[in-house]
Coordinates of C-alpha atoms in Angstrom, one line a residue:
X301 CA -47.8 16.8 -28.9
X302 CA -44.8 14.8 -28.8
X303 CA -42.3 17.9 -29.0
X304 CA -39.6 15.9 -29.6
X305 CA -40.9 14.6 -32.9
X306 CA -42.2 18.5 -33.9
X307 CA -38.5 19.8 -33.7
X308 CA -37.6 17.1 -35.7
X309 CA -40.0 17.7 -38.4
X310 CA -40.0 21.3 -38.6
X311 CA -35.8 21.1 -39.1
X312 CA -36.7 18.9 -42.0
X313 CA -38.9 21.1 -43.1
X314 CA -36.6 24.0 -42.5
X315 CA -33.3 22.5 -43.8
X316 CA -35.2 20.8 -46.9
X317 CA -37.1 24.4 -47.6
X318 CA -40.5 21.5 -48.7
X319 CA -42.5 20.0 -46.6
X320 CA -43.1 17.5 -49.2
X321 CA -39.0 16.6 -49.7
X322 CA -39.6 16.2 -45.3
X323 CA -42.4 13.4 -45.6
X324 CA -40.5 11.5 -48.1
X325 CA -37.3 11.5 -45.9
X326 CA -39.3 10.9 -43.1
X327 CA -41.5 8.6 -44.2
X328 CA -44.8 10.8 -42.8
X329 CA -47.8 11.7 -44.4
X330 CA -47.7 15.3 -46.1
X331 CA -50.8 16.0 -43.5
X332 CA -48.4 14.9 -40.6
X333 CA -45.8 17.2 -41.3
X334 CA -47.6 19.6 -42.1
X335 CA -50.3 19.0 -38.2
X336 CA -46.2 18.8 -36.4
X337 CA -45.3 21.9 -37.8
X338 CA -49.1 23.9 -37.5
X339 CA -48.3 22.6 -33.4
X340 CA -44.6 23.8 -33.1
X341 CA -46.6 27.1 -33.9
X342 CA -49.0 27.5 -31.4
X343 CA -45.9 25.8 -28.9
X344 CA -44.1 28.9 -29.4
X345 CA -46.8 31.2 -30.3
X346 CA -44.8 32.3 -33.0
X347 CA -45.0 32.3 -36.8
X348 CA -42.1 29.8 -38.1
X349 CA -42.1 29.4 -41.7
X350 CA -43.7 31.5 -44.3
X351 CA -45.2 29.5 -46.8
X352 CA -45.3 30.3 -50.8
X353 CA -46.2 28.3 -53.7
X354 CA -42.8 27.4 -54.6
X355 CA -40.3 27.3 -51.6
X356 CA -40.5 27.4 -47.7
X357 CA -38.5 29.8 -46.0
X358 CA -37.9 30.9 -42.0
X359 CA -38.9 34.1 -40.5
X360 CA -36.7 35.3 -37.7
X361 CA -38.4 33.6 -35.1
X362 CA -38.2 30.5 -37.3
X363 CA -34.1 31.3 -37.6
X364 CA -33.8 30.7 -33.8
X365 CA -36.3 28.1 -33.5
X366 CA -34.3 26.5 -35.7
X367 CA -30.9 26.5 -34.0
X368 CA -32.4 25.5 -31.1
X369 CA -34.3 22.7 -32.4
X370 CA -30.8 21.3 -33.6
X371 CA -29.6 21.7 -30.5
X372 CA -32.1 19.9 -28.7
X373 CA -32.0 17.2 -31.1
X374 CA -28.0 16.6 -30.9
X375 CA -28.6 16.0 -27.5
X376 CA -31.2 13.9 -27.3
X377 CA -29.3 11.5 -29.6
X378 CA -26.0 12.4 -27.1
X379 CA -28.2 10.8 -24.3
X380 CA -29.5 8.1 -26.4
X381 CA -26.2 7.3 -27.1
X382 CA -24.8 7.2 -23.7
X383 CA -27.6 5.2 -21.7
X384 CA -28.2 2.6 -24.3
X385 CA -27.0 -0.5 -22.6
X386 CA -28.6 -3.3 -25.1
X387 CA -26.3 -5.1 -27.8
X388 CA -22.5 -5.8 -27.8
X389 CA -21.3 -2.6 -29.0
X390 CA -20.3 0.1 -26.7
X391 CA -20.7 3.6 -26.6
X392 CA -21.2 6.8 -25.2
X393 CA -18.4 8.6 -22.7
X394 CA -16.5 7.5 -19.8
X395 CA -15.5 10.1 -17.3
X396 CA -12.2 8.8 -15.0
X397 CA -10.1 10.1 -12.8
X398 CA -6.3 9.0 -11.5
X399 CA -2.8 10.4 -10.4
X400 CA -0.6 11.9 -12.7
X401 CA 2.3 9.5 -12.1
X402 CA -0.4 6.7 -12.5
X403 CA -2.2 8.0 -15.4
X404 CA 1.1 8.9 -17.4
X405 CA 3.0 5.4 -17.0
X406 CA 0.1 3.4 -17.3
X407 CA -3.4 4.5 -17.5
X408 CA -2.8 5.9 -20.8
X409 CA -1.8 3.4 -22.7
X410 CA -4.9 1.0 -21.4
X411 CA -7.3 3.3 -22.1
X412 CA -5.7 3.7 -25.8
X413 CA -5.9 0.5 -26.5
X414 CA -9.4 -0.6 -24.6
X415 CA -10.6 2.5 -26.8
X416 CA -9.2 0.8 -29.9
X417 CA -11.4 -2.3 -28.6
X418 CA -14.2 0.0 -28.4
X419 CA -14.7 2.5 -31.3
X420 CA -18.1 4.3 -30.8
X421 CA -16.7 4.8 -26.8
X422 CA -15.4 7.9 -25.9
X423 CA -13.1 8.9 -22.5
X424 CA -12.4 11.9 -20.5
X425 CA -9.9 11.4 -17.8
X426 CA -9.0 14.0 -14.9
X427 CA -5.6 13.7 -13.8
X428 CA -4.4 14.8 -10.7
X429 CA -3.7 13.6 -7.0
X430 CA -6.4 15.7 -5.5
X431 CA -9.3 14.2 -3.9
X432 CA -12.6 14.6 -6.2
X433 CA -16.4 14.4 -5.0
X434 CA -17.5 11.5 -8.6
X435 CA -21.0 12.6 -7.9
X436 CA -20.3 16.3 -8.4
X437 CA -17.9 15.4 -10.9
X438 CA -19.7 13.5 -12.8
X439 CA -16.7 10.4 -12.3
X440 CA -17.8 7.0 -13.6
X441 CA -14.7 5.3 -12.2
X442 CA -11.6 6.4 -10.2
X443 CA -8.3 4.5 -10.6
X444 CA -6.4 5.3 -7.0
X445 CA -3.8 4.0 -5.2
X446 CA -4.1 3.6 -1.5
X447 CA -3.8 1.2 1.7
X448 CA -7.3 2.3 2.6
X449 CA -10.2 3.5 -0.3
X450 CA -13.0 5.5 0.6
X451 CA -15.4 3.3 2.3
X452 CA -18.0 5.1 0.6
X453 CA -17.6 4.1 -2.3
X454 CA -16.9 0.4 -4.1
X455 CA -13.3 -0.7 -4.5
X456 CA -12.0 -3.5 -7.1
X457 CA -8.8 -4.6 -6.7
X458 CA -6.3 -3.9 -10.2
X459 CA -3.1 -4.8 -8.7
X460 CA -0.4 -4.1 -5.7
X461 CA 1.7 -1.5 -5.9
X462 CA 5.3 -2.1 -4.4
X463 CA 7.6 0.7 -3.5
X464 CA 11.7 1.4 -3.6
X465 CA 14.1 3.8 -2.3
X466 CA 16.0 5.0 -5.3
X467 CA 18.9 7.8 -6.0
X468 CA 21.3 8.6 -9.1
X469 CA 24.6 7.2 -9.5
X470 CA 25.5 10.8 -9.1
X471 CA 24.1 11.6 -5.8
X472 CA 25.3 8.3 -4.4
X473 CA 28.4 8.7 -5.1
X474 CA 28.7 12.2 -3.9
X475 CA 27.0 11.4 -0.4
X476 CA 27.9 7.9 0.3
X477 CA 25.2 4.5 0.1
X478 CA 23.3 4.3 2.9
X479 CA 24.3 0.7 4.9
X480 CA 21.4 0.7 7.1
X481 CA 17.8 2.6 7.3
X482 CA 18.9 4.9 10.5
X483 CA 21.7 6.6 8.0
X484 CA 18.9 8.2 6.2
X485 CA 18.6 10.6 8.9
X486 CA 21.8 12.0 7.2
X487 CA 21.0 12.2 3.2
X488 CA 18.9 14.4 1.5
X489 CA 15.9 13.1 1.3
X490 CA 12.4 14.0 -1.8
X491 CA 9.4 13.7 0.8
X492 CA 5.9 12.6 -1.6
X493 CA 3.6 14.9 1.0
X494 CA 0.3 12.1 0.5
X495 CA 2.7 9.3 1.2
X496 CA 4.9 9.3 4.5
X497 CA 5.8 12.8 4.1
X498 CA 8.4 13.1 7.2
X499 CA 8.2 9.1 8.3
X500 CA 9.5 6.3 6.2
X501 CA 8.1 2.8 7.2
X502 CA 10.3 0.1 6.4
X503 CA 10.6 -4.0 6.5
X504 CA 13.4 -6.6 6.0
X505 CA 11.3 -9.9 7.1
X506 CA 10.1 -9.3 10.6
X507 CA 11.8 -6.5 11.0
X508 CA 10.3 -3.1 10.9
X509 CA 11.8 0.4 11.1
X510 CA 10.0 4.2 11.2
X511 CA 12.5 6.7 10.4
X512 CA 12.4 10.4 10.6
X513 CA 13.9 11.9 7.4
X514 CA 15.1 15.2 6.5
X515 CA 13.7 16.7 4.1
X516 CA 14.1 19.7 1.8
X517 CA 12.4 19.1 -1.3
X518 CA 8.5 17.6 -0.5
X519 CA 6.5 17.5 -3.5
X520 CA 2.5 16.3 -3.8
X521 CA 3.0 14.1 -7.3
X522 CA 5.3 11.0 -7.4
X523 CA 7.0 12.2 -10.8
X524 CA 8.2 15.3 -9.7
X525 CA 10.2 14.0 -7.2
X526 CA 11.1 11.3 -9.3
X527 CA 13.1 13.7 -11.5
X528 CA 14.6 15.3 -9.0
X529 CA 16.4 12.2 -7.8
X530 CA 17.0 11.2 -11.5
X531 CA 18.7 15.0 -11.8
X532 CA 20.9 14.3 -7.9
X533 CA 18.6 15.6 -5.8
X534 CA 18.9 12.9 -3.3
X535 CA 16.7 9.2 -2.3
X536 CA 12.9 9.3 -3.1
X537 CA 11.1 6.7 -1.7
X538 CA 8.6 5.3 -5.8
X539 CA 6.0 3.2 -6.9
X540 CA 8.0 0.8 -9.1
X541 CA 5.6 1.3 -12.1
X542 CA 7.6 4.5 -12.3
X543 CA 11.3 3.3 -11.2
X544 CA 11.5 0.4 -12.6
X545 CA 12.2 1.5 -15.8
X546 CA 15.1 4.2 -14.9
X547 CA 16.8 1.0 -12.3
X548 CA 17.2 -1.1 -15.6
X549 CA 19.1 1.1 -17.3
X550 CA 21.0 2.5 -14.7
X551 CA 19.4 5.9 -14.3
X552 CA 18.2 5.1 -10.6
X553 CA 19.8 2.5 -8.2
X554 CA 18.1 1.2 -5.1
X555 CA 19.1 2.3 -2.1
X556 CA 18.7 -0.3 0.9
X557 CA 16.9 -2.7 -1.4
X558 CA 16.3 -5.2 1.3
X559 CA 14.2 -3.3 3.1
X560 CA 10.5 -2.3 1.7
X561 CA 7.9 0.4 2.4
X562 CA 4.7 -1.3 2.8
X563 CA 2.8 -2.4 -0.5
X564 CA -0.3 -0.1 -1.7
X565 CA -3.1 -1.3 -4.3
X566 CA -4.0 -0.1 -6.8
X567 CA -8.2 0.3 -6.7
X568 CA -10.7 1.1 -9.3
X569 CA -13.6 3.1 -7.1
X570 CA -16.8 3.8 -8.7
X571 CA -20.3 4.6 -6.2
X572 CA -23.0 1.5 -6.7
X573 CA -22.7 -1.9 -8.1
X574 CA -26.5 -1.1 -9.3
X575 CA -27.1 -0.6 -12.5
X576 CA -23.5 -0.3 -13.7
X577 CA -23.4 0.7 -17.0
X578 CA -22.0 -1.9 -19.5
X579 CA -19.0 0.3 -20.4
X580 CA -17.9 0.7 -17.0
X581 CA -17.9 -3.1 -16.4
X582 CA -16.6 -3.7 -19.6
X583 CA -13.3 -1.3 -18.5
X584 CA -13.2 -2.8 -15.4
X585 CA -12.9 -6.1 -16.1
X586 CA -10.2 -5.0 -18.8
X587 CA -8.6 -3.6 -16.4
X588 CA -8.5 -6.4 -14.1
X589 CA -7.4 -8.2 -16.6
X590 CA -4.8 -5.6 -18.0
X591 CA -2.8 -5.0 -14.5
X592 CA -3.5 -9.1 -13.2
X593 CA 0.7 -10.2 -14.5
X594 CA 3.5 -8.1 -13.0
X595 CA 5.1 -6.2 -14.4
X596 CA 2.9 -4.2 -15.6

C-alpha cells in the first residue's frame, strides 16, 4: 500500500465527510477510495470512519488519525518543496550563518533583495561570531570573514575586507592624535578578542610594525566596540564596511591612516561542491556578484 496516497485519501474523505465528494476531487474511482481507506484500517488496526447512509463521520481514533495524516502530508510537500531542483523557479529554505557586524551592515540587505528575486525561497540566518558545526546545524552556507577558512570546508571568495584605526573627535581631542603606531602604547585602546586582541599588526609600504596595546575594554563583536569609540571610548581597530559610513560624516576619524592592518576576505563556506542545490548556487553567485564593486 502506498501509505502516502491512503493518508491522503482518507483526509479527503474525512474533511469532505463523502467519499464520493473525495473521488471527484481526486479524480479516483469511488472503489479506490473506498480499497485506500478499507487499507488505512487494517494499517492502524483501528476503526476510522463510521459509515451511514447520509454522511461520514470520524470516531476517535479516526480524530487522531486525522491530525496526523495532515501532519505527515504538510511535510511531505515541505520536502518536496525543498529538494526539487528542476525548473527556473526557486524554492524551499536556506539556512546561513554570519557575524553580527557582517550580517547587520550588509548581509541583510542582500538577502532582502535576492529574496525579492526569489519569492517561493525562504531564509533563516544565524547571527553570531561563534564558530558553528553546518552539519549539526543544518547550515547550507556560512558568510565569514577570515585570513584563513576552515580547510574543511569549500571557501568562495565575496570580497576583501580592509581595516582602519578609528576614534571620535571627542576622544581625540581629549588624548592627543597619535603621530606614529608606538604612541598607541599610550591611548586607550577597544581590543575585538577574535581579531588581534592584545597585538596590532600594521603596514605603511614595506614597513611593518606589531604593537602591544593596552587595553581596557575587549569585546567579541566588531559593533560593540564600534560604539564605544563612536561614544569616546578610545581607537578601535574596524572593518570599513562598518566605519566607513560614521568617517564620512565625521562621527569617526582615522587614526594613523597610513598605516593598515592586514586585509581579511570575506568567504562564503559551504561542505561539498556535489550536488549543490540550485538555491545555494543561485545565492552564491548573487553574492559574488553583489560584493564584486567596492564599496560595498
Amino acid at each position: 500500500m502506498d501509505r502516502l496516497t491512503a493518508m491522503r485519501v482518507f483526509t479527503e474523505v474525512a474533511t469532505g465527510g463523502s467519499f464520493r465528494a473525495a473521488s471527484d476531487k481526486l479524480d479516483m474511482s469511488r472503489a479506490m477510495v473506498t480499497r485506500y481507506v478499507a487499507e488505512m484500517e487494517n494499517w492502524l488496526q483501528a476503526r476510522l470512519l463510521q459509515r451511514t447512509t447520509r454522511r461520514v463521520t470520524l470516531t476517535d481514533a479516526g480524530e487522531q488519525a486525522l491530525r496526523r495524516c495532515q501532519q505527515m502530508l504538510e511535510l511531505a510537500t515541505l520536502v518536496e518543496e525543498e529538494t526539487d531542483s528542476g525548473g527556473d523557479t526557486l524554492r524551499g529554505q536556506l539556512r546561513l550563518t554570519t557575524s553580527m557586524s557582517f550580517g547587520h551592515a550588509h548581509l541583510a540587505a542582500a538577502i532582502a533583495d535576492f529574496l525579492a528575486l526569489h519569492p517561493q525561497l525562504k531564509v533563516d540566518m544565524q547571527v553570531g561570531d561563534g564558530a558553528l558545526n553546518l552539519v549539526e546545524a543544518r547550515i547550507d552556507l556560512a558568510i565569514r570573514i577570515s585570513s584563513e577558512p576552515d580547510p574543511l570546508l569549500i571557501g568562495r571568495p565575496l570580497a576583501v575586507c580592509e581595516s582602519v584605526l578609528v576614534a571620535s573627535p571627542s576622544y581625540l581631542d581629549r588624548y592627543g592624535v597619535p603621530a606614529a603606531p608606538g604612541d598607541l602604547t599610550a591611548h586607550q585602546c577597544l581590543s575585538y578578542a577574535n581579531f588581534g586582541k592584545s597585538t596590532w599588526k600594521l603596514s605603511r609600504g614595506k614597513e611593518n610594525v606589531s604593537v602591544g596595546v593596552p587595553s581596557r575594554l575587549s569585546a567579541n563583536e566588531a559593533t560593540v566596540l564600534l560604539h564605544a569609540a563612536l561614544s569616546g571610548g578610545g581607537i578601535a581597530l574596524q572593518p570599513t564596511y562598518l566605519a566607513n559610513a560614521h568617517l564620512a560624516r565625521g562621527e569617526l576619524l582615522a587614526v594613523l591612516p597610513e598605516w593598515r592592518p592586514p586585509a581579511l576576505k570575506v568567504y562564503a563556506l559551504y561542505m561539498s561542491r556535489q550536488h549543490l542545490p540550485a538555491n545555494v548556487r543561485a545565492l552564491l553567485d548573487f553574492l559574488v556578484e553583489r560584493f564584486k564593486t567596492v564599496p560595498w
